GROMACS .gro file of C-alpha atoms in nm:
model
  317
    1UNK     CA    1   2.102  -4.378   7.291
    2UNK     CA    2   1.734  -4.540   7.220
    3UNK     CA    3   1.469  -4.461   7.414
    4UNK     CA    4   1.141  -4.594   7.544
    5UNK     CA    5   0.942  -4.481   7.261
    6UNK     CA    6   1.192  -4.640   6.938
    7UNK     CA    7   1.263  -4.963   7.179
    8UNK     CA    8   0.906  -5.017   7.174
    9UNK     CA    9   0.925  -4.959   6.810
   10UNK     CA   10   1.177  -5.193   6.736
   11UNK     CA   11   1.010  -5.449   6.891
   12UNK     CA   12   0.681  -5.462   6.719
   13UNK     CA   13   0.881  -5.370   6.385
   14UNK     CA   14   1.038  -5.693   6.494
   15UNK     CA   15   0.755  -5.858   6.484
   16UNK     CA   16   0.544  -5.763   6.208
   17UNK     CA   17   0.861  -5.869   5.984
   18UNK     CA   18   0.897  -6.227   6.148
   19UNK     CA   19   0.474  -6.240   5.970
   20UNK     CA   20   0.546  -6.163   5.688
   21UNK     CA   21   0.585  -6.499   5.532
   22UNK     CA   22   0.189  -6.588   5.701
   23UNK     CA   23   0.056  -6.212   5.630
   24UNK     CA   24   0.144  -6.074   5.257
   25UNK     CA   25  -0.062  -6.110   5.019
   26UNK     CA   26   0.205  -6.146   4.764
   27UNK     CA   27   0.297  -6.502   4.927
   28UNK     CA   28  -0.082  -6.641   4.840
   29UNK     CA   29   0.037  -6.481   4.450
   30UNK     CA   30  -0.384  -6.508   4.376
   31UNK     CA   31  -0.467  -6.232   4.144
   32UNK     CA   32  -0.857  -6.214   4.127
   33UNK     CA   33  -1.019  -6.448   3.856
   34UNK     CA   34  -1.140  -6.291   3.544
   35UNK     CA   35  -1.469  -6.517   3.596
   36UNK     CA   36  -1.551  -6.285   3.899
   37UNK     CA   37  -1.581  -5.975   3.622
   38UNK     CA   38  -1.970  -5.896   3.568
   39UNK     CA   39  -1.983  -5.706   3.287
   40UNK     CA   40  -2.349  -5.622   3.384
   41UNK     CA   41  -2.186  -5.425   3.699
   42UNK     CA   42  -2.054  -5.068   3.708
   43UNK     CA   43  -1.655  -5.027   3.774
   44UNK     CA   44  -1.650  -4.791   4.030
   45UNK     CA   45  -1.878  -4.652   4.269
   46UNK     CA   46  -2.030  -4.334   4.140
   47UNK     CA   47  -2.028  -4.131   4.493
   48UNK     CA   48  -1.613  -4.141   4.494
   49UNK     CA   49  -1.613  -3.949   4.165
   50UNK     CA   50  -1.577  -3.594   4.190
   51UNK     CA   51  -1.820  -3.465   3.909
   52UNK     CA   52  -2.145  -3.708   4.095
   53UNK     CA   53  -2.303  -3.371   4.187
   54UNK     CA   54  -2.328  -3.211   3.825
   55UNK     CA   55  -2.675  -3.152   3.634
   56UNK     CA   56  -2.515  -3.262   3.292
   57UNK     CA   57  -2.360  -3.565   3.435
   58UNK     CA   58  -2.674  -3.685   3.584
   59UNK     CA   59  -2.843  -3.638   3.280
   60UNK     CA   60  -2.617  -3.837   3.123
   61UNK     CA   61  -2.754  -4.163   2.939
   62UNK     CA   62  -2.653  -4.490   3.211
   63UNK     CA   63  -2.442  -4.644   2.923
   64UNK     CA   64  -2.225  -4.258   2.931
   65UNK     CA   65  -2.184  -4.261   3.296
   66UNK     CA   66  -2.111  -4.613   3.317
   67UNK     CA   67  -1.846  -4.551   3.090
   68UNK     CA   68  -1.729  -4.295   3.283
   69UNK     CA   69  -1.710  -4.484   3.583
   70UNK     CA   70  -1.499  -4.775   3.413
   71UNK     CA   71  -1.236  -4.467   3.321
   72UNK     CA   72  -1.259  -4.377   3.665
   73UNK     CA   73  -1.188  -4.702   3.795
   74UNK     CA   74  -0.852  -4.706   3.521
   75UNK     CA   75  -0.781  -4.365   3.694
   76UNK     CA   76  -0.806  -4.495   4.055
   77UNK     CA   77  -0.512  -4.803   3.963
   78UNK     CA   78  -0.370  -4.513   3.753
   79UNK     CA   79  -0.266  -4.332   3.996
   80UNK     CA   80  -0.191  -4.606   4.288
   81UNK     CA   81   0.052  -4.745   4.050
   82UNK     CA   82   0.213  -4.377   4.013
   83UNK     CA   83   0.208  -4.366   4.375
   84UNK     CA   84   0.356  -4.712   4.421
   85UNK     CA   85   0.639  -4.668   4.169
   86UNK     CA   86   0.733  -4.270   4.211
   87UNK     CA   87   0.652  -4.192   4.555
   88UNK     CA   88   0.670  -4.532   4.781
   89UNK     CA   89   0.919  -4.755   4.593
   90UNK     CA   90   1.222  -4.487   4.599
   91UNK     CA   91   1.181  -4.399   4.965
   92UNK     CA   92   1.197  -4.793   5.007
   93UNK     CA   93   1.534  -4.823   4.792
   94UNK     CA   94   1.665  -4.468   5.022
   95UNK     CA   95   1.607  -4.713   5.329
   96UNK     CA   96   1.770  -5.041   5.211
   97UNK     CA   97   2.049  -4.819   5.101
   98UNK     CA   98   2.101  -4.673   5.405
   99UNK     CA   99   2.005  -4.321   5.312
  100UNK     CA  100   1.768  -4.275   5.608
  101UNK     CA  101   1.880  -4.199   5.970
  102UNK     CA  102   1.745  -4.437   6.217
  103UNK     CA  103   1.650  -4.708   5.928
  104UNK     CA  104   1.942  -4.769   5.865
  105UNK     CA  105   1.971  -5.134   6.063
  106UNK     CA  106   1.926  -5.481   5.930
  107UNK     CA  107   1.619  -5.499   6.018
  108UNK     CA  108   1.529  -5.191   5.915
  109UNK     CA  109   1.628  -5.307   5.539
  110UNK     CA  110   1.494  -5.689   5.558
  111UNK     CA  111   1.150  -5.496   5.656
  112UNK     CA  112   1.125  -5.204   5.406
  113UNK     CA  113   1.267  -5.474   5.150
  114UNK     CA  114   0.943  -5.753   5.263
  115UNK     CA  115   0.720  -5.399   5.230
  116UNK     CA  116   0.899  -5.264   4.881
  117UNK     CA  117   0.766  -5.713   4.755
  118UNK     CA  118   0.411  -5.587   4.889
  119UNK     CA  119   0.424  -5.299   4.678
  120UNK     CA  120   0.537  -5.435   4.348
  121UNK     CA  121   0.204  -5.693   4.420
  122UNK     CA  122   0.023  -5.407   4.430
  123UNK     CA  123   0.138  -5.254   4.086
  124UNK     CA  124   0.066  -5.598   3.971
  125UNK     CA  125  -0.261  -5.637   4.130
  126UNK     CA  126  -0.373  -5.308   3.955
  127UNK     CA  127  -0.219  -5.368   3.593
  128UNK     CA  128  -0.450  -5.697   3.591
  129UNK     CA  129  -0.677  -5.463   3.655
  130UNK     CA  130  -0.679  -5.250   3.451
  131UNK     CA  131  -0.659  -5.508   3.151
  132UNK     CA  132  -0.974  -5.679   3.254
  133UNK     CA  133  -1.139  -5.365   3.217
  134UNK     CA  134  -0.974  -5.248   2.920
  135UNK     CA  135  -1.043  -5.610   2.810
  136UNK     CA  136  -1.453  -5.637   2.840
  137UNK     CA  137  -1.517  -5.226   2.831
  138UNK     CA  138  -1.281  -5.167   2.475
  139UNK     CA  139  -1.130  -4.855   2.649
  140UNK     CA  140  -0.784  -4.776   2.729
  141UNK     CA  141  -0.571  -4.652   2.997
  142UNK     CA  142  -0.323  -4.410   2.788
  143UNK     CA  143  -0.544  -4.102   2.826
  144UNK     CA  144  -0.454  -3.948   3.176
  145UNK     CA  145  -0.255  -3.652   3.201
  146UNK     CA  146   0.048  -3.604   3.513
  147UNK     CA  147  -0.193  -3.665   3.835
  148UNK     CA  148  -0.175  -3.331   4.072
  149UNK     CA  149  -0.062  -3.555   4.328
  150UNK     CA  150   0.274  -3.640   4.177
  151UNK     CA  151   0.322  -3.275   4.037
  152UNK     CA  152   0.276  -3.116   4.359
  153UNK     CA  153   0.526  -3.343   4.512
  154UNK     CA  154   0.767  -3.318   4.288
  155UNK     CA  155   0.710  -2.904   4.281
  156UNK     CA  156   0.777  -2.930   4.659
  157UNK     CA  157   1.067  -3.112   4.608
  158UNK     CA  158   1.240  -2.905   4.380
  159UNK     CA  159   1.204  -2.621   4.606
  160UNK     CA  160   1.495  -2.734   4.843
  161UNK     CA  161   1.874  -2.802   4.709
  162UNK     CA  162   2.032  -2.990   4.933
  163UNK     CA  163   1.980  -3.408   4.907
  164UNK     CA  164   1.899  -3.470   5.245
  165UNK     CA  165   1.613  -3.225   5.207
  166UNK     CA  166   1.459  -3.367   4.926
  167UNK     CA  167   1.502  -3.748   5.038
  168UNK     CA  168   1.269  -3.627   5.377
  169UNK     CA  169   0.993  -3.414   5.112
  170UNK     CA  170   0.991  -3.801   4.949
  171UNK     CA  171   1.015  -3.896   5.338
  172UNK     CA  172   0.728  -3.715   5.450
  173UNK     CA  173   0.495  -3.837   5.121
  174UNK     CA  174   0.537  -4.159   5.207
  175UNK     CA  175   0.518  -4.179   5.576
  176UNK     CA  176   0.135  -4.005   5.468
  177UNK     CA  177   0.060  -4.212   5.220
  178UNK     CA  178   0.117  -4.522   5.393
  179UNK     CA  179  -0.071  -4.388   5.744
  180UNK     CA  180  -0.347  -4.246   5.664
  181UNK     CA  181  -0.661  -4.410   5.603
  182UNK     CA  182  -0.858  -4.346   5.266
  183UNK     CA  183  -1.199  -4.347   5.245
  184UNK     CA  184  -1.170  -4.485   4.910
  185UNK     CA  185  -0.980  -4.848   4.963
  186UNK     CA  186  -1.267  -4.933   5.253
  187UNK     CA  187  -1.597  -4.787   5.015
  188UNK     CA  188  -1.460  -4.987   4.702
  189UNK     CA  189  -1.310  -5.329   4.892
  190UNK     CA  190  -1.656  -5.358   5.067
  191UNK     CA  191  -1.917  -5.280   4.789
  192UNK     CA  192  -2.140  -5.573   4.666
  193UNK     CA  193  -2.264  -5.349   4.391
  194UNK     CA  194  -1.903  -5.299   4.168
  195UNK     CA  195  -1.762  -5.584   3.950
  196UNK     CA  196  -1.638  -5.831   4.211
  197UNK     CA  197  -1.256  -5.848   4.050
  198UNK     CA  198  -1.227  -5.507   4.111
  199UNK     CA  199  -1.360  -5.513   4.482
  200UNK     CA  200  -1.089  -5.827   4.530
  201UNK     CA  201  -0.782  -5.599   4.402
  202UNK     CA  202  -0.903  -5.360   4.676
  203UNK     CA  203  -0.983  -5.554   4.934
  204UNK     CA  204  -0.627  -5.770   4.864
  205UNK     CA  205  -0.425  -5.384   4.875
  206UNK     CA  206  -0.624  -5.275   5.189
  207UNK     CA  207  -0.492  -5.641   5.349
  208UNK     CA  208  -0.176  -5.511   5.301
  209UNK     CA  209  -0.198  -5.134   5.382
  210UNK     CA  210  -0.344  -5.183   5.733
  211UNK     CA  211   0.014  -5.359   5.851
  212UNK     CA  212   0.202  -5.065   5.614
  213UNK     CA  213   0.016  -4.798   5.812
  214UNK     CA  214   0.188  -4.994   6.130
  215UNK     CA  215   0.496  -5.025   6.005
  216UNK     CA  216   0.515  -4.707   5.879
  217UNK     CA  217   0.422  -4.523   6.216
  218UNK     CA  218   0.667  -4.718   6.401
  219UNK     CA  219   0.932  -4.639   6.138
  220UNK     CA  220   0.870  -4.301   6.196
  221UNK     CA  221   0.935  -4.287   6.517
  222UNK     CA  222   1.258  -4.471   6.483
  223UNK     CA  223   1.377  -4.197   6.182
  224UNK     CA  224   1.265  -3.903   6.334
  225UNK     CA  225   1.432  -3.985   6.705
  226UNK     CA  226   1.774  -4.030   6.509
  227UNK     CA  227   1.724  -3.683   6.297
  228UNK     CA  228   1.924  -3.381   6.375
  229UNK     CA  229   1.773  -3.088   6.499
  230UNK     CA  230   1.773  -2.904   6.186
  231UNK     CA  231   1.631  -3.211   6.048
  232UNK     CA  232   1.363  -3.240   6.241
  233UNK     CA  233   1.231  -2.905   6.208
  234UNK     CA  234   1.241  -2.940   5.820
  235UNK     CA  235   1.056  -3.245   5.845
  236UNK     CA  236   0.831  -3.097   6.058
  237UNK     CA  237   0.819  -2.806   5.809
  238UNK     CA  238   0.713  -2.990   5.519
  239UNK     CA  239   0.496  -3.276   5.713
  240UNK     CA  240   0.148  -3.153   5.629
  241UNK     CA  241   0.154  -3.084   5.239
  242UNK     CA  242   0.118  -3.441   5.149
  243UNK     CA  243  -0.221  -3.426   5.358
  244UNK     CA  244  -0.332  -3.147   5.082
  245UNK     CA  245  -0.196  -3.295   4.779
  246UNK     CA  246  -0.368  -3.636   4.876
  247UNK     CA  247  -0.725  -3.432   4.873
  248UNK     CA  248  -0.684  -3.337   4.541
  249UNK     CA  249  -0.977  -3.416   4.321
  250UNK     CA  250  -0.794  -3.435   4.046
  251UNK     CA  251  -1.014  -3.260   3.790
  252UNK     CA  252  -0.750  -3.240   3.497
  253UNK     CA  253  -0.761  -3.627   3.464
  254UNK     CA  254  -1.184  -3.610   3.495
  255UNK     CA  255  -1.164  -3.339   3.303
  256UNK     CA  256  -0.978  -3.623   2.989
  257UNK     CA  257  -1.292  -3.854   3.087
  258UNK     CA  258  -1.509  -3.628   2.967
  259UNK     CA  259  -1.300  -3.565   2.661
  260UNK     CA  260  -1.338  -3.915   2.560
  261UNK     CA  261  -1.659  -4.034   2.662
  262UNK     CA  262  -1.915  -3.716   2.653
  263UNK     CA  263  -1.686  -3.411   2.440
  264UNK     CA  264  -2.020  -3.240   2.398
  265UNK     CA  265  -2.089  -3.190   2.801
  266UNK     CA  266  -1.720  -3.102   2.927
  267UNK     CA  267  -1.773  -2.750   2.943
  268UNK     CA  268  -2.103  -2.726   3.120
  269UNK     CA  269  -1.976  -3.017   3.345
  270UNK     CA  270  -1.696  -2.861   3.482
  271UNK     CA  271  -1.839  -2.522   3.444
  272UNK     CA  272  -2.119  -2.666   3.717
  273UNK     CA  273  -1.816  -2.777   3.973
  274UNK     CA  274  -1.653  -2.450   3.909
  275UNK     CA  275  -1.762  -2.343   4.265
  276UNK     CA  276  -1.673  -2.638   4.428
  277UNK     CA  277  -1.297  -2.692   4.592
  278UNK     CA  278  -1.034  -2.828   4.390
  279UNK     CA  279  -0.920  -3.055   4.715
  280UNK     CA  280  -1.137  -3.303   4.927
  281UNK     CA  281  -0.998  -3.343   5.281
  282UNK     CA  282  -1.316  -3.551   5.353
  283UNK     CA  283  -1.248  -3.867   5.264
  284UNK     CA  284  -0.900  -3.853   5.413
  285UNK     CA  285  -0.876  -3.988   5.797
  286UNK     CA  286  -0.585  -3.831   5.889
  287UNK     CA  287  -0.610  -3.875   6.278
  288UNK     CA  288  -0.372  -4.116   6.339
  289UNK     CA  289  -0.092  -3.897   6.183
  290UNK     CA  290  -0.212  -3.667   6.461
  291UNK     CA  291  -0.163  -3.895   6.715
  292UNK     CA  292   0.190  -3.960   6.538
  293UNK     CA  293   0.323  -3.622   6.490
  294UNK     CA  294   0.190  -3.543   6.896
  295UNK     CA  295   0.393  -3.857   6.962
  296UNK     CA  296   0.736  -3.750   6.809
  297UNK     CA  297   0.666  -3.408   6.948
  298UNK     CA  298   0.602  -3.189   6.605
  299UNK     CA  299   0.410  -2.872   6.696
  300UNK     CA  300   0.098  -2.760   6.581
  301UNK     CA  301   0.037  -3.022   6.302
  302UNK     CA  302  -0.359  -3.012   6.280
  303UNK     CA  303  -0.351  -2.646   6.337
  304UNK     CA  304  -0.164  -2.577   6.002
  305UNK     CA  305  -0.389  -2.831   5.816
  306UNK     CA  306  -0.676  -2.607   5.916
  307UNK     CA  307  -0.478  -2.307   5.785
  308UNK     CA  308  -0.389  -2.449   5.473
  309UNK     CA  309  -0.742  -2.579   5.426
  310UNK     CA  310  -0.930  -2.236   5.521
  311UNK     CA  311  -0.671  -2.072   5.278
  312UNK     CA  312  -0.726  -2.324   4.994
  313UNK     CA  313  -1.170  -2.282   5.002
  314UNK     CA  314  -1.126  -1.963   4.863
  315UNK     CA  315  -0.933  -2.098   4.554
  316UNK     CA  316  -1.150  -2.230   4.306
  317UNK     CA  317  -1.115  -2.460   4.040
   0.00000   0.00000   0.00000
């Protein structure tokens, strides 16, 4: 029997599918123009990388640590496309196929199916990317190792043996991924001071994302009220890692940058972040999967962040 709270969900999920023909991005199809790339402008902006803080790095001649910045900006698509394809896309496909209690309605499918189009814009959006900078900076994007992100996810995945337990890990990734609100889509789709294409991708994902983070919370709702008890306490279980495993810094892929731009200064570089965390929960806003987990009644979700978190400052990089 439905209650008040998926009803309500249906309805707006209702609704935000009967826009999607006026709202997607993918239905305007206009990929940035590679007239709007400056080569006289940096990449990325240099406070979203992790190493900004470093003596050596600052020391750095500007043509170095723009270079460094146009890797970082490979790494930033890099890893959204990773994200897109291994950790969004196949909880999409477990929804059209019916795999997921409570999504497992027409509309359910025609919605995830308008959201999975979204997504393979956004894979698009960032391979054009990515060539226009490998294009006008003559580097390339074949130098990043696994991202800590997908590692972890897969790691917690592999813990658990049964399907239905690994299909909610992937669950709970992507229900995260899709809510919260990085810090780094609003910095780099409102910056004047970055090549203008590259602000554009952003700013034409972020579009996007704010309806996902909707549609995803209502979703959730919907899944979670269908759930069996066991269930619902694994998902509730396993709900916070993908806050953690978003943080991550991911030093092993700065780490290659510095390989390929500056071999000389690795060492002292990362030996001069050695005391810093290995995770960043700052530029994560996770409040409104707060407000979501308090709605579908899991216990003592922000309290176990701030475990985790107070557990994970005393491991260093």
């Amino acid at each position: 029997m439905e209650n008040i709270t998926t009803s309500h969900s249906r309805v707006l999920l209702s609704k935000i599918t009967a826009s999607w023909e006026k709202r997607a991005r993918v239905k305007h199809y206009l990929l940035p123009n590679e007239t709007s790339y400056e080569i006289d402008k940096p990449d990325f902006i240099e406070t979203l990388i992790p190493i900004k803080n470093s003596r050596t790095y600052l020391n750095l001649s500007d043509a170095q640590k723009n270079k460094i910045l146009s890797y970082g900006w490979l790494a930033y698509n890099a890893k959204t496309i990773a994200i897109e394809s291994k950790i969004i896309s196949p909880v999409c496909y477990d929804i059209i196929d019916g795999h997921i209690p409570g999504a497992d309605d027409n509309d359910s499918r025609m919605l995830i199916s308008e959201t999975l189009t979204d997504e393979s814009y956004h894979v698009l959006l960032c391979h054009h990317a990515m060539a226009m900078t490998e294009k006008y900076r003559k580097i390339n994007r074949d130098i990043f190792p696994n991202f800590d992100l997908i590692d972890k996810v897969i790691e917690l995945e592999n813990k658990y043996t049964e399907v239905w337990q690994k299909k909610l890990v992937r669950l709970s990734v992507a229900i995260v991924s899709e809510i919260f609100i990085s810090d780094y889509l609003k910095s780099i789709s409102t910056c004047v001071d970055i090549v203008t294409l590259n602000r554009e991708t952003v700013r034409s994902h972020r579009m996007d994302e704010m309806v996902h983070s909707r549609i995803f919370t209502e979703l959730s709702k919907k899944i979670y009220f269908d759930l069996s008890p066991i269930q619902k306490k694994f998902l509730s279980s396993v709900f916070h890692y993908p806050v953690l495993y978003f943080s991550s810094k991911e030093l092993n892929v700065w780490k290659n940058i510095l390989d390929h731009v500056c071999p000389e200064s690795v060492a002292k570089i990362m030996n001069e972040i050695a005391e810093d965390k290995w995770f960043d929960l700052s530029n994560i806003d996770y409040s409104h999967l707060i407000m979501l987990t308090e709605e579908m009644g899991m216990k003592n979700f922000l309290e176990i962040i701030n475990l985790e978190e107070r557990s994970l400052e005393n491991t260093k990089i």
